[in-house]
Tab-separated table of C-alpha atoms in Angstrom:
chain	number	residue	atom	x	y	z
J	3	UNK	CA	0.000	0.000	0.000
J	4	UNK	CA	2.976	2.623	0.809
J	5	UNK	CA	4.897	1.331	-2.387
J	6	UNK	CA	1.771	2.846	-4.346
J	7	UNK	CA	1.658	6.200	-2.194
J	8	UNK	CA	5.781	6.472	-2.722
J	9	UNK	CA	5.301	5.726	-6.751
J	10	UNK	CA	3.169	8.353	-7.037
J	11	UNK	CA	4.951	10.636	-5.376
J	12	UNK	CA	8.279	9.989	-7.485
J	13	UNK	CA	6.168	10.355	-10.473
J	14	UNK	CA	4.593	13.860	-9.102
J	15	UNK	CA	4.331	15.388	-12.464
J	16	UNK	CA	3.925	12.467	-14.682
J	17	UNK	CA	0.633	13.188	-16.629
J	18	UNK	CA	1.537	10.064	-19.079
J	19	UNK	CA	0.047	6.893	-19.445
J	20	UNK	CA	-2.425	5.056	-17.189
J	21	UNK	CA	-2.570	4.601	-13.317
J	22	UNK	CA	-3.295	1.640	-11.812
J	23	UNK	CA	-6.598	1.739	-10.176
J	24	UNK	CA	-5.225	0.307	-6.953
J	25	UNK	CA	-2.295	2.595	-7.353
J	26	UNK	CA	-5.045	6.083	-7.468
J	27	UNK	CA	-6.958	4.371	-4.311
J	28	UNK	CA	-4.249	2.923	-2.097
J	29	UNK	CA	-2.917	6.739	-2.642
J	30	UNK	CA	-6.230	8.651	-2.040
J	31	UNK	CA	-6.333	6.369	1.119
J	32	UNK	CA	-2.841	6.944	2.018
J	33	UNK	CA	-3.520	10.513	1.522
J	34	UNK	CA	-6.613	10.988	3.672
J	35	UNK	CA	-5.377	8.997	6.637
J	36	UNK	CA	-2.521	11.584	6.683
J	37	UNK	CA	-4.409	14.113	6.289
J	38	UNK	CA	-6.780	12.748	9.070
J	39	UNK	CA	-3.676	12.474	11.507
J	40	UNK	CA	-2.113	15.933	10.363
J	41	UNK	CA	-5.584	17.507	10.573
J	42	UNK	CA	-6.212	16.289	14.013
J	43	UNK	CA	-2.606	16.547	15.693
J	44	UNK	CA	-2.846	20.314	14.378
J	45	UNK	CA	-5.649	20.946	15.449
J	46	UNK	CA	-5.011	19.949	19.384
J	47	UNK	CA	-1.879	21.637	19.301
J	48	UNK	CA	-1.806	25.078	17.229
J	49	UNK	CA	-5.608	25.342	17.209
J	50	UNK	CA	-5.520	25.698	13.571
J	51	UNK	CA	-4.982	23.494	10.708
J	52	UNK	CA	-1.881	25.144	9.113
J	53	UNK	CA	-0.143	21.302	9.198
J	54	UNK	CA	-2.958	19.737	7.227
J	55	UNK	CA	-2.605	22.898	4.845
J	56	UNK	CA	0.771	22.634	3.924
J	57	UNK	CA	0.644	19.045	3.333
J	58	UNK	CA	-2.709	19.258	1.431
J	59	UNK	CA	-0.254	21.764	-1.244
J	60	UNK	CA	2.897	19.819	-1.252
J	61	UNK	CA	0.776	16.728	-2.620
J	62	UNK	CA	-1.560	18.602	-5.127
J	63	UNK	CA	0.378	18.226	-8.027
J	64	UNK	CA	0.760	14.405	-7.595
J	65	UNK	CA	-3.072	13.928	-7.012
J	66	UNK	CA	-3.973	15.728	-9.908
J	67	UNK	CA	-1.506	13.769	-11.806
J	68	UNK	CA	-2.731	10.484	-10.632
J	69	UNK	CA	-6.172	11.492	-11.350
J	70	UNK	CA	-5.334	12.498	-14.622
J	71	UNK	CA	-4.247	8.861	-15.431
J	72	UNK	CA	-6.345	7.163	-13.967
């Protein structure tokens, strides 16, 4: 499940060919738990969710690239 998450994130900008479809949904599941955990652990220490921000930008060129191929 994390080898799918990692390959998608070492092909970030890769808009050819096709994705997997467990590759897109093991990495849209990989990518909400984080976001989950970031979301929550920011939350109940800053008050705010600036951690679940900055992670939500650093992987929105790779989901739109997955989605793309898929």
């Amino acid at each position: 499940m994390i080898n799918y998450y990692v390959f998608v994130l070492k092909n970030y900008a890769n808009f050819n060919g096709r994705a997997r479809r467990s590759e897109f949904w093991y990495f849209m599941l990989v990518n909400l738990i984080i976001s989950f955990v970031l979301g929550f652990i920011s939350g109940l220490l800053f008050d705010s969710a600036l951690l679940g921000n900055i992670y939500s930008l650093a992987v929105l060129l790779p989901t739109i690239a997955v989605a793309i191929r898929r």
